[in-house]
Amino acid sequence: LDEALTIAVLHGTTKNTIVTYLLEYRKQWPSWIRFLATSRPDLATVKELNPLTGASIRVSISDDGPTNEFCQYNLDDVEEYVKLKLEPFRDLQMTSSSFRLSHEETIKLICNKSNGVFMYAKEVISQLEEDASSDLNELPSGLTDLYMLRYTKTFPADRVSFTEYKKHTKPMLELLVVSKGPIPIDIFETVGMKKEDEDDEMWKIERKRHLEFVKRMCIGSLVDDVSGKLQFSHKSFADWLVEEKGNGQFRIKRKQAGESMSDICWKELCVDGENFDGSVCVKGFHEYALTHGIAHLVESERNDDAKKLLLNVKYLLARANDGVRLVEDCKRLKGDRTMEVLSSALGLSLGDMRKDPRRIVGQLVGRLMWSAGVGVEEKEKEDEKNETKTATKRNGKIKNKVENEIQDLRNR
């Protein structure tokens, strides 16, 4: 599978997900290999996975068909979980609108609302532990809505205004919406912090309260998380936050979120100071910025900054053990001849770089010299055959620019 992914990247067949790779190369792996994947039951995902489908397990109730054996197992597990967690509440009566619920009725209502989702059941019980008088009939149907219900209870309007949401929770949610992997928690403690906030203890206390709320929406919320990193535990969180309707004051604009992330990555890498060894800046975030910084910059239309990184020798050395993704990042700058040359040189060097990442320097020097020379000859022949004198002059300028950029990279 690893080799298949490498071939796909080198030939420019960039894909969106691992599923598309599996679909393309499923006939090439040995017959004894099997894959187990889990996903939401949305139509797009089901359609994409259909060619790979063998046995399947449904873990939620649907109106369009009967509950199968495996689905019932999951529902039974959720019920056992709810019973165990609600045992301390056996002597209490939960409220539902104008009438009281028995212990058994409470369990049944929570299980019906959770629809087979453990995280939903866990969050409801957590809210009951904090306020046993909560009206269970007010529980929303979606997991994200449930978390936002908690937000409105935790930060009521008469205590913390919408300004506080924009100051603390929103900057953190923006990073999670556009993240391409787990993000070290340290970055959330300072994102959006202004200079005057650095010595403000009340600001730090309030940020900590908002951060505790955000943590509930992240991987590790069902178990003790010791990774020190955060990532949405469910894709529906990001989907709900960026929708144009239904989320009210909580809406996150993806473009604005992307700009925030790209700015943080750019500052973390400190290009002007050439900080590619992680010696300064935000603790734990350096590896993420190295791996995903180019993607975030390009998505925010900061192509010049992305190119500046990719033409920096120290940056290339810092990513020498990540050659395949480095090639992929070069291809993000579509139509840039310099990046095409660099991408080709890196692709041809992958074999040696796998043996020893430090060989990237020698490999690039030799291959860039070869690429530049061949490129000049091919371009001259193409110009003589197909271009007018005016176009030839224009292409000559482009060609000279590419040569200069490659020459500068070789010199460095």
Tab-separated table of C-alpha atoms in Angstrom:
chain	number	residue	atom	x	y	z
A	1	LEU	CA	0.000	0.000	0.000
A	2	ASP	CA	2.831	2.391	0.845
A	3	GLU	CA	4.417	1.847	-2.567
A	4	ALA	CA	1.060	2.386	-4.284
A	5	LEU	CA	0.635	5.709	-2.486
A	6	THR	CA	4.135	6.764	-3.488
A	7	ILE	CA	3.535	5.927	-7.164
A	8	ALA	CA	0.257	7.857	-7.091
A	9	VAL	CA	1.940	10.961	-5.680
A	10	LEU	CA	4.869	10.839	-8.110
A	11	HIS	CA	2.562	10.577	-11.110
A	12	GLY	CA	0.492	13.496	-9.925
A	13	THR	CA	-2.694	11.516	-9.249
A	14	THR	CA	-3.477	13.506	-6.133
A	15	LYS	CA	-6.442	12.105	-4.196
A	16	ASN	CA	-8.603	13.507	-1.425
A	17	THR	CA	-8.826	10.558	0.946
A	18	ILE	CA	-7.351	7.151	1.703
A	19	VAL	CA	-10.551	5.620	0.318
A	20	THR	CA	-9.802	6.825	-3.210
A	21	TYR	CA	-6.330	5.276	-3.029
A	22	LEU	CA	-7.800	1.961	-1.885
A	23	LEU	CA	-10.320	2.042	-4.717
A	24	GLU	CA	-7.648	2.683	-7.316
A	25	TYR	CA	-5.208	0.032	-6.115
A	26	ARG	CA	-7.511	-2.574	-4.560
A	27	LYS	CA	-6.679	-5.149	-7.249
A	28	GLN	CA	-2.935	-4.828	-6.607
A	29	TRP	CA	-2.726	-5.868	-2.944
A	30	PRO	CA	-2.492	-9.560	-1.871
A	31	SER	CA	-5.765	-11.457	-1.447
A	32	TRP	CA	-5.089	-12.052	2.256
A	33	ILE	CA	-5.186	-8.336	3.106
A	34	ARG	CA	-8.424	-7.069	4.671
A	35	PHE	CA	-9.400	-3.581	5.808
A	36	LEU	CA	-11.773	-2.449	8.559
A	37	ALA	CA	-13.081	1.105	8.247
A	38	THR	CA	-15.702	3.085	10.127
A	39	SER	CA	-17.593	6.094	8.847
A	40	ARG	CA	-20.709	8.161	9.215
A	41	PRO	CA	-23.677	6.781	7.249
A	42	ASP	CA	-23.943	9.826	4.979
A	43	LEU	CA	-24.839	9.111	1.346
A	44	ALA	CA	-21.598	10.466	-0.151
A	45	THR	CA	-19.417	8.263	2.069
A	46	VAL	CA	-21.570	5.177	1.534
A	47	LYS	CA	-21.442	5.669	-2.241
A	48	GLU	CA	-17.655	6.103	-2.193
A	49	LEU	CA	-17.129	2.990	-0.059
A	50	ASN	CA	-19.598	0.814	-1.971
A	51	PRO	CA	-17.005	-0.877	-4.279
A	52	LEU	CA	-15.051	-1.978	-1.182
A	53	THR	CA	-17.996	-3.129	0.890
A	54	GLY	CA	-18.044	-6.683	2.201
A	55	ALA	CA	-19.655	-7.252	5.567
A	56	SER	CA	-20.931	-4.133	7.285
A	57	ILE	CA	-22.142	-3.149	10.742
A	58	ARG	CA	-24.687	-0.405	11.318
A	59	VAL	CA	-24.489	1.248	14.723
A	60	SER	CA	-27.513	3.550	14.733
A	61	ILE	CA	-31.243	3.312	14.200
A	62	SER	CA	-32.638	4.436	10.868
A	63	ASP	CA	-36.186	4.934	9.671
A	64	ASP	CA	-35.419	3.368	6.299
A	65	GLY	CA	-34.916	-0.196	7.474
A	66	PRO	CA	-35.097	-2.697	10.343
A	67	THR	CA	-32.545	-2.824	13.143
A	68	ASN	CA	-30.085	-5.608	12.316
A	69	GLU	CA	-28.234	-7.887	14.710
A	70	PHE	CA	-25.022	-5.843	14.825
A	71	CYS	CA	-26.893	-2.575	15.270
A	72	GLN	CA	-28.710	-4.045	18.265
A	73	TYR	CA	-25.404	-5.084	19.844
A	74	ASN	CA	-24.263	-1.458	19.713
A	75	LEU	CA	-27.544	-0.161	21.133
A	76	ASP	CA	-27.296	-2.706	23.965
A	77	ASP	CA	-23.756	-1.517	24.724
A	78	VAL	CA	-24.922	2.099	24.932
A	79	GLU	CA	-27.752	1.063	27.251
A	80	GLU	CA	-25.349	-0.794	29.550
A	81	TYR	CA	-23.096	2.262	29.610
A	82	VAL	CA	-26.003	4.571	30.512
A	83	LYS	CA	-27.247	2.204	33.242
A	84	LEU	CA	-23.792	2.048	34.801
A	85	LYS	CA	-23.314	5.810	34.767
A	86	LEU	CA	-26.820	6.570	36.052
A	87	GLU	CA	-26.652	4.157	38.996
A	88	PRO	CA	-25.673	6.978	41.420
A	89	PHE	CA	-28.860	8.789	40.305
A	90	ARG	CA	-31.207	5.870	41.044
A	91	ASP	CA	-32.824	7.618	43.992
A	92	LEU	CA	-33.315	10.848	42.049
A	93	GLN	CA	-36.143	11.602	39.654
A	94	MET	CA	-35.180	13.337	36.422
A	95	THR	CA	-37.432	15.976	34.983
A	96	SER	CA	-39.024	16.006	31.570
A	97	SER	CA	-41.222	19.030	30.912
A	98	SER	CA	-44.039	18.956	33.484
A	99	PHE	CA	-43.686	15.400	34.747
A	100	ARG	CA	-41.137	13.277	36.577
A	101	LEU	CA	-39.315	10.336	35.019
A	102	SER	CA	-38.540	7.051	36.711
A	103	HIS	CA	-34.998	5.677	36.636
A	104	GLU	CA	-35.928	3.255	33.835
A	105	GLU	CA	-37.678	5.983	31.835
A	106	THR	CA	-34.604	8.208	32.129
A	107	ILE	CA	-32.374	5.441	30.766
A	108	LYS	CA	-34.749	4.802	27.872
A	109	LEU	CA	-35.019	8.477	26.944
A	110	ILE	CA	-31.247	9.016	26.923
A	111	CYS	CA	-30.673	5.862	24.859
A	112	ASN	CA	-33.314	6.900	22.314
A	113	LYS	CA	-31.802	10.362	21.982
A	114	SER	CA	-28.229	9.037	21.649
A	115	ASN	CA	-29.242	6.758	18.733
A	116	GLY	CA	-26.250	4.507	19.254
A	117	VAL	CA	-23.676	7.318	19.689
A	118	PHE	CA	-21.604	6.788	22.839
A	119	MET	CA	-20.327	10.370	22.898
A	120	TYR	CA	-23.882	11.716	22.948
A	121	ALA	CA	-24.814	9.495	25.890
A	122	LYS	CA	-21.620	10.446	27.700
A	123	GLU	CA	-22.229	14.174	27.264
A	124	VAL	CA	-25.859	13.935	28.482
A	125	ILE	CA	-24.753	12.103	31.618
A	126	SER	CA	-21.992	14.646	32.173
A	127	GLN	CA	-24.544	17.464	32.010
A	128	LEU	CA	-26.835	15.599	34.431
A	129	GLU	CA	-23.948	15.208	36.867
A	130	GLU	CA	-23.607	18.988	36.881
A	131	ASP	CA	-27.350	19.715	36.964
A	132	ALA	CA	-29.693	16.836	37.768
A	133	SER	CA	-32.698	19.103	37.244
A	134	SER	CA	-32.046	19.464	33.491
A	135	ASP	CA	-35.116	18.983	31.306
A	136	LEU	CA	-34.353	15.908	29.195
A	137	ASN	CA	-37.049	16.816	26.683
A	138	GLU	CA	-34.902	19.790	25.685
A	139	LEU	CA	-32.125	17.524	24.469
A	140	PRO	CA	-31.383	18.222	20.787
A	141	SER	CA	-31.048	15.455	18.229
A	142	GLY	CA	-27.529	16.256	17.042
A	143	LEU	CA	-24.233	15.831	18.897
A	144	THR	CA	-22.945	19.296	17.993
A	145	ASP	CA	-26.196	20.946	19.092
A	146	LEU	CA	-25.839	19.124	22.402
A	147	TYR	CA	-22.376	20.586	22.978
A	148	MET	CA	-23.567	24.054	22.061
A	149	LEU	CA	-26.428	23.638	24.526
A	150	ARG	CA	-23.756	23.126	27.144
A	151	TYR	CA	-21.989	26.264	25.929
A	152	THR	CA	-25.054	28.434	26.429
A	153	LYS	CA	-25.446	27.000	29.946
A	154	THR	CA	-21.763	27.404	30.793
A	155	PHE	CA	-21.462	30.932	29.402
A	156	PRO	CA	-24.884	32.580	29.737
A	157	ALA	CA	-25.494	35.943	28.114
A	158	ASP	CA	-25.781	37.767	31.434
A	159	ARG	CA	-22.333	36.596	32.438
A	160	VAL	CA	-20.172	36.369	29.369
A	161	SER	CA	-21.203	38.279	26.287
A	162	PHE	CA	-20.800	37.281	22.682
A	163	THR	CA	-17.600	39.324	22.766
A	164	GLU	CA	-16.112	36.723	25.118
A	165	TYR	CA	-17.049	33.938	22.713
A	166	LYS	CA	-15.228	35.754	19.898
A	167	LYS	CA	-12.265	36.418	22.162
A	168	HIS	CA	-11.767	32.884	23.488
A	169	THR	CA	-13.810	29.997	22.059
A	170	LYS	CA	-14.092	31.113	18.437
A	171	PRO	CA	-10.301	31.348	17.757
A	172	MET	CA	-9.883	27.819	19.110
A	173	LEU	CA	-12.782	26.406	17.098
A	174	GLU	CA	-11.399	28.053	13.948
A	175	LEU	CA	-8.160	26.092	14.265
A	176	LEU	CA	-10.014	22.833	14.844
A	177	VAL	CA	-12.305	23.394	11.842
A	178	VAL	CA	-9.389	23.642	9.377
A	179	SER	CA	-6.849	21.405	11.136
A	180	LYS	CA	-5.317	18.540	9.165
A	181	GLY	CA	-4.345	16.570	12.230
A	182	PRO	CA	-4.073	16.771	16.026
A	183	ILE	CA	-2.866	20.171	17.294
A	184	PRO	CA	-0.774	20.564	20.484
A	185	ILE	CA	-2.884	22.060	23.246
A	186	ASP	CA	-0.303	24.791	23.886
A	187	ILE	CA	-1.400	26.651	20.760
A	188	PHE	CA	-4.972	26.924	22.054
A	189	GLU	CA	-3.803	28.616	25.235
A	190	THR	CA	-2.476	31.607	23.310
A	191	VAL	CA	-4.319	31.800	19.969
A	192	GLY	CA	-5.948	35.202	19.599
A	193	MET	CA	-4.010	36.624	22.546
A	194	LYS	CA	-3.119	40.279	22.177
A	195	LYS	CA	-0.039	41.899	23.659
A	196	GLU	CA	-2.036	43.546	26.432
A	197	ASP	CA	-3.461	40.117	27.406
A	198	GLU	CA	-0.063	38.550	28.104
A	199	ASP	CA	0.047	39.797	31.708
A	200	ASP	CA	-3.715	39.697	32.294
A	201	GLU	CA	-4.422	36.883	34.778
A	202	MET	CA	-8.196	37.205	34.365
A	203	TRP	CA	-7.817	36.697	30.598
A	204	LYS	CA	-5.859	33.490	31.238
A	205	ILE	CA	-8.433	32.214	33.723
A	206	GLU	CA	-11.272	32.869	31.288
A	207	ARG	CA	-9.343	31.204	28.446
A	208	LYS	CA	-8.875	28.118	30.589
A	209	ARG	CA	-12.655	27.863	31.163
A	210	HIS	CA	-13.371	28.143	27.449
A	211	LEU	CA	-10.622	25.636	26.666
A	212	GLU	CA	-12.220	23.076	28.974
A	213	PHE	CA	-15.408	23.389	26.924
A	214	VAL	CA	-13.542	22.943	23.618
A	215	LYS	CA	-11.789	19.840	24.958
A	216	ARG	CA	-15.146	18.104	25.279
A	217	MET	CA	-15.559	18.208	21.495
A	218	CYS	CA	-12.194	16.590	20.852
A	219	ILE	CA	-10.691	13.123	20.581
A	220	GLY	CA	-9.946	11.751	24.013
A	221	SER	CA	-13.109	13.099	25.617
A	222	LEU	CA	-14.351	9.538	26.241
A	223	VAL	CA	-11.100	8.484	27.915
A	224	ASP	CA	-8.217	10.185	29.685
A	225	ASP	CA	-6.158	11.879	26.993
A	226	VAL	CA	-2.418	12.084	27.652
A	227	SER	CA	-1.358	13.038	24.123
A	228	GLY	CA	-1.513	16.751	24.811
A	229	LYS	CA	-3.152	17.309	21.408
A	230	LEU	CA	-6.664	18.231	20.305
A	231	GLN	CA	-8.724	17.317	17.250
A	232	PHE	CA	-12.486	17.190	16.709
A	233	SER	CA	-13.723	13.739	17.661
A	234	HIS	CA	-16.483	13.902	15.039
A	235	LYS	CA	-16.559	15.462	11.576
A	236	SER	CA	-20.091	16.682	12.213
A	237	PHE	CA	-18.709	19.342	14.568
A	238	ALA	CA	-16.815	21.102	11.782
A	239	ASP	CA	-19.687	20.608	9.320
A	240	TRP	CA	-22.184	22.203	11.688
A	241	LEU	CA	-19.934	25.141	12.589
A	242	VAL	CA	-19.322	26.187	8.957
A	243	GLU	CA	-22.929	25.838	7.774
A	244	GLU	CA	-24.529	29.101	6.732
A	245	LYS	CA	-27.765	28.370	8.600
A	246	GLY	CA	-28.746	26.780	11.872
A	247	ASN	CA	-25.713	27.635	13.999
A	248	GLY	CA	-26.490	31.287	14.756
A	249	GLN	CA	-23.774	33.160	16.617
A	250	PHE	CA	-21.502	30.109	16.639
A	251	ARG	CA	-20.870	30.081	12.881
A	252	ILE	CA	-17.243	29.791	11.764
A	253	LYS	CA	-16.198	31.164	8.365
A	254	ARG	CA	-13.813	28.663	6.829
A	255	LYS	CA	-11.838	31.308	4.931
A	256	GLN	CA	-11.240	33.338	8.063
A	257	ALA	CA	-10.322	30.175	9.972
A	258	GLY	CA	-7.853	29.193	7.250
A	259	GLU	CA	-6.209	32.607	7.366
A	260	SER	CA	-5.811	32.312	11.129
A	261	MET	CA	-4.183	28.877	10.841
A	262	SER	CA	-1.854	29.882	7.986
A	263	ASP	CA	-0.738	32.953	9.936
A	264	ILE	CA	0.088	30.841	12.994
A	265	CYS	CA	2.016	28.313	10.877
A	266	TRP	CA	3.942	31.105	9.153
A	267	LYS	CA	4.905	32.722	12.461
A	268	GLU	CA	5.847	29.353	13.923
A	269	LEU	CA	8.290	28.632	11.113
A	270	CYS	CA	9.762	32.124	11.432
A	271	VAL	CA	11.024	32.135	7.856
A	272	ASP	CA	12.940	35.386	8.123
A	273	GLY	CA	14.739	34.025	11.159
A	274	GLU	CA	15.001	30.583	9.564
A	275	ASN	CA	13.670	28.745	12.602
A	276	PHE	CA	13.240	25.249	11.187
A	277	ASP	CA	14.644	23.273	14.103
A	278	GLY	CA	11.826	24.015	16.539
A	279	SER	CA	14.117	25.858	18.949
A	280	VAL	CA	11.670	28.713	19.614
A	281	CYS	CA	8.020	29.683	19.120
A	282	VAL	CA	5.083	27.570	20.341
A	283	LYS	CA	5.960	24.369	22.174
A	284	GLY	CA	4.868	21.207	20.354
A	285	PHE	CA	3.405	22.986	17.331
A	286	HIS	CA	6.550	22.983	15.198
A	287	GLU	CA	6.071	19.509	13.730
A	288	TYR	CA	2.493	20.310	12.693
A	289	ALA	CA	3.596	23.571	11.029
A	290	LEU	CA	6.378	21.791	9.118
A	291	THR	CA	4.036	19.053	7.897
A	292	HIS	CA	0.919	21.081	7.054
A	293	GLY	CA	2.121	24.689	6.796
A	294	ILE	CA	2.402	24.692	2.984
A	295	ALA	CA	-1.126	23.312	2.562
A	296	HIS	CA	-2.582	25.984	4.856
A	297	LEU	CA	-0.681	28.779	3.103
A	298	VAL	CA	-1.843	27.698	-0.352
A	299	GLU	CA	-5.445	27.311	0.803
A	300	SER	CA	-5.266	30.894	2.099
A	301	GLU	CA	-3.893	32.065	-1.272
A	302	ARG	CA	-0.454	32.835	0.175
A	303	ASN	CA	1.397	31.127	-2.671
A	304	ASP	CA	4.404	33.448	-2.512
A	305	ASP	CA	4.972	32.593	1.158
A	306	ALA	CA	4.559	28.883	0.427
A	307	LYS	CA	7.115	29.155	-2.383
A	308	LYS	CA	9.510	31.044	-0.139
A	309	LEU	CA	9.425	28.103	2.260
A	310	LEU	CA	9.941	25.480	-0.416
A	311	LEU	CA	12.954	27.344	-1.810
A	312	ASN	CA	14.596	27.544	1.611
A	313	VAL	CA	17.308	24.904	2.003
A	314	LYS	CA	17.013	24.718	5.786
A	315	TYR	CA	13.273	24.107	5.449
A	316	LEU	CA	13.881	21.318	2.926
A	317	LEU	CA	16.444	19.761	5.269
A	318	ALA	CA	13.980	19.909	8.155
A	319	ARG	CA	11.493	17.926	6.032
A	320	ALA	CA	13.978	15.558	4.396
A	321	ASN	CA	12.426	12.533	6.140
A	322	ASP	CA	8.985	13.464	4.767
A	323	GLY	CA	9.826	13.310	1.070
A	324	VAL	CA	6.502	12.100	-0.341
A	325	ARG	CA	4.500	14.878	1.302
A	326	LEU	CA	7.181	17.374	0.314
A	327	VAL	CA	6.624	16.423	-3.325
A	328	GLU	CA	2.884	16.761	-2.770
A	329	ASP	CA	3.363	20.267	-1.357
A	330	CYS	CA	5.337	21.346	-4.418
A	331	LYS	CA	2.443	20.218	-6.613
A	332	ARG	CA	0.043	22.458	-4.686
A	333	LEU	CA	1.595	25.445	-6.470
A	334	LYS	CA	0.093	24.530	-9.815
A	335	GLY	CA	1.452	26.228	-12.908
A	336	ASP	CA	4.702	27.305	-11.236
A	337	ARG	CA	7.566	26.037	-13.397
A	338	THR	CA	10.124	26.331	-10.575
A	339	MET	CA	7.969	24.151	-8.341
A	340	GLU	CA	7.524	21.637	-11.158
A	341	VAL	CA	11.304	21.339	-11.487
A	342	LEU	CA	11.764	21.043	-7.703
A	343	SER	CA	8.941	18.501	-7.444
A	344	SER	CA	10.512	16.377	-10.179
A	345	ALA	CA	13.946	16.534	-8.538
A	346	LEU	CA	12.539	15.572	-5.143
A	347	GLY	CA	10.498	12.751	-6.631
A	348	LEU	CA	13.552	11.250	-8.324
A	349	SER	CA	15.478	11.545	-5.033
A	350	LEU	CA	12.976	9.736	-2.811
A	351	GLY	CA	14.765	6.379	-2.949
A	352	ASP	CA	18.026	7.840	-1.635
A	353	MET	CA	16.241	10.069	0.885
A	354	ARG	CA	14.547	7.030	2.424
A	355	LYS	CA	17.975	5.492	3.060
A	356	ASP	CA	19.391	8.694	4.534
A	357	PRO	CA	17.374	11.968	4.612
A	358	ARG	CA	20.629	13.927	4.765
A	359	ARG	CA	21.306	12.984	1.146
A	360	ILE	CA	18.646	15.472	0.039
A	361	VAL	CA	21.296	18.175	-0.448
A	362	GLY	CA	23.520	16.193	-2.788
A	363	GLN	CA	20.549	14.771	-4.637
A	364	LEU	CA	18.978	18.174	-5.257
A	365	VAL	CA	22.234	19.810	-6.386
A	366	GLY	CA	22.802	17.183	-9.056
A	367	ARG	CA	19.218	16.834	-10.203
A	368	LEU	CA	18.509	20.566	-10.268
A	369	MET	CA	21.566	21.129	-12.451
A	370	TRP	CA	20.373	18.407	-14.809
A	371	SER	CA	16.769	19.650	-14.782
A	372	ALA	CA	17.760	23.243	-15.481
A	373	GLY	CA	19.988	22.251	-18.398
A	374	VAL	CA	17.439	19.976	-20.018
A	375	GLY	CA	14.708	22.489	-19.420
A	376	VAL	CA	16.589	25.212	-21.291
A	377	GLU	CA	17.174	23.091	-24.371
A	378	GLU	CA	13.615	21.789	-24.515
A	379	LYS	CA	12.171	25.242	-24.030
A	380	GLU	CA	14.312	26.730	-26.808
A	381	LYS	CA	13.210	24.046	-29.260
A	382	GLU	CA	9.586	24.511	-28.298
A	383	ASP	CA	9.842	28.284	-28.698
A	384	GLU	CA	11.398	27.995	-32.171
A	385	LYS	CA	8.703	25.627	-33.337
A	386	ASN	CA	5.501	26.951	-31.805
A	387	GLU	CA	5.834	30.525	-30.540
A	388	THR	CA	5.878	33.904	-32.221
A	389	LYS	CA	8.723	36.318	-31.583
A	390	THR	CA	6.637	38.175	-29.007
A	391	ALA	CA	5.688	34.998	-27.169
A	392	THR	CA	9.294	33.821	-27.325
A	393	LYS	CA	10.467	36.966	-25.556
A	394	ARG	CA	7.796	36.562	-22.919
A	395	ASN	CA	8.653	32.883	-22.378
A	396	GLY	CA	12.308	33.798	-22.266
A	397	LYS	CA	11.649	36.080	-19.339
A	398	ILE	CA	9.725	33.324	-17.557
A	399	LYS	CA	12.459	30.862	-18.352
A	400	ASN	CA	15.144	33.197	-17.019
A	401	LYS	CA	13.190	33.695	-13.818
A	402	VAL	CA	12.943	29.933	-13.299
A	403	GLU	CA	16.643	29.515	-14.008
A	404	ASN	CA	17.505	32.251	-11.517
A	405	GLU	CA	15.349	30.715	-8.790
A	406	ILE	CA	16.817	27.268	-9.344
A	407	GLN	CA	20.335	28.735	-9.466
A	408	ASP	CA	19.748	30.544	-6.178
A	409	LEU	CA	18.521	27.315	-4.585
A	410	ARG	CA	21.578	25.425	-5.883
A	411	ASN	CA	23.891	28.140	-4.532
A	412	ARG	CA	22.309	27.964	-1.086
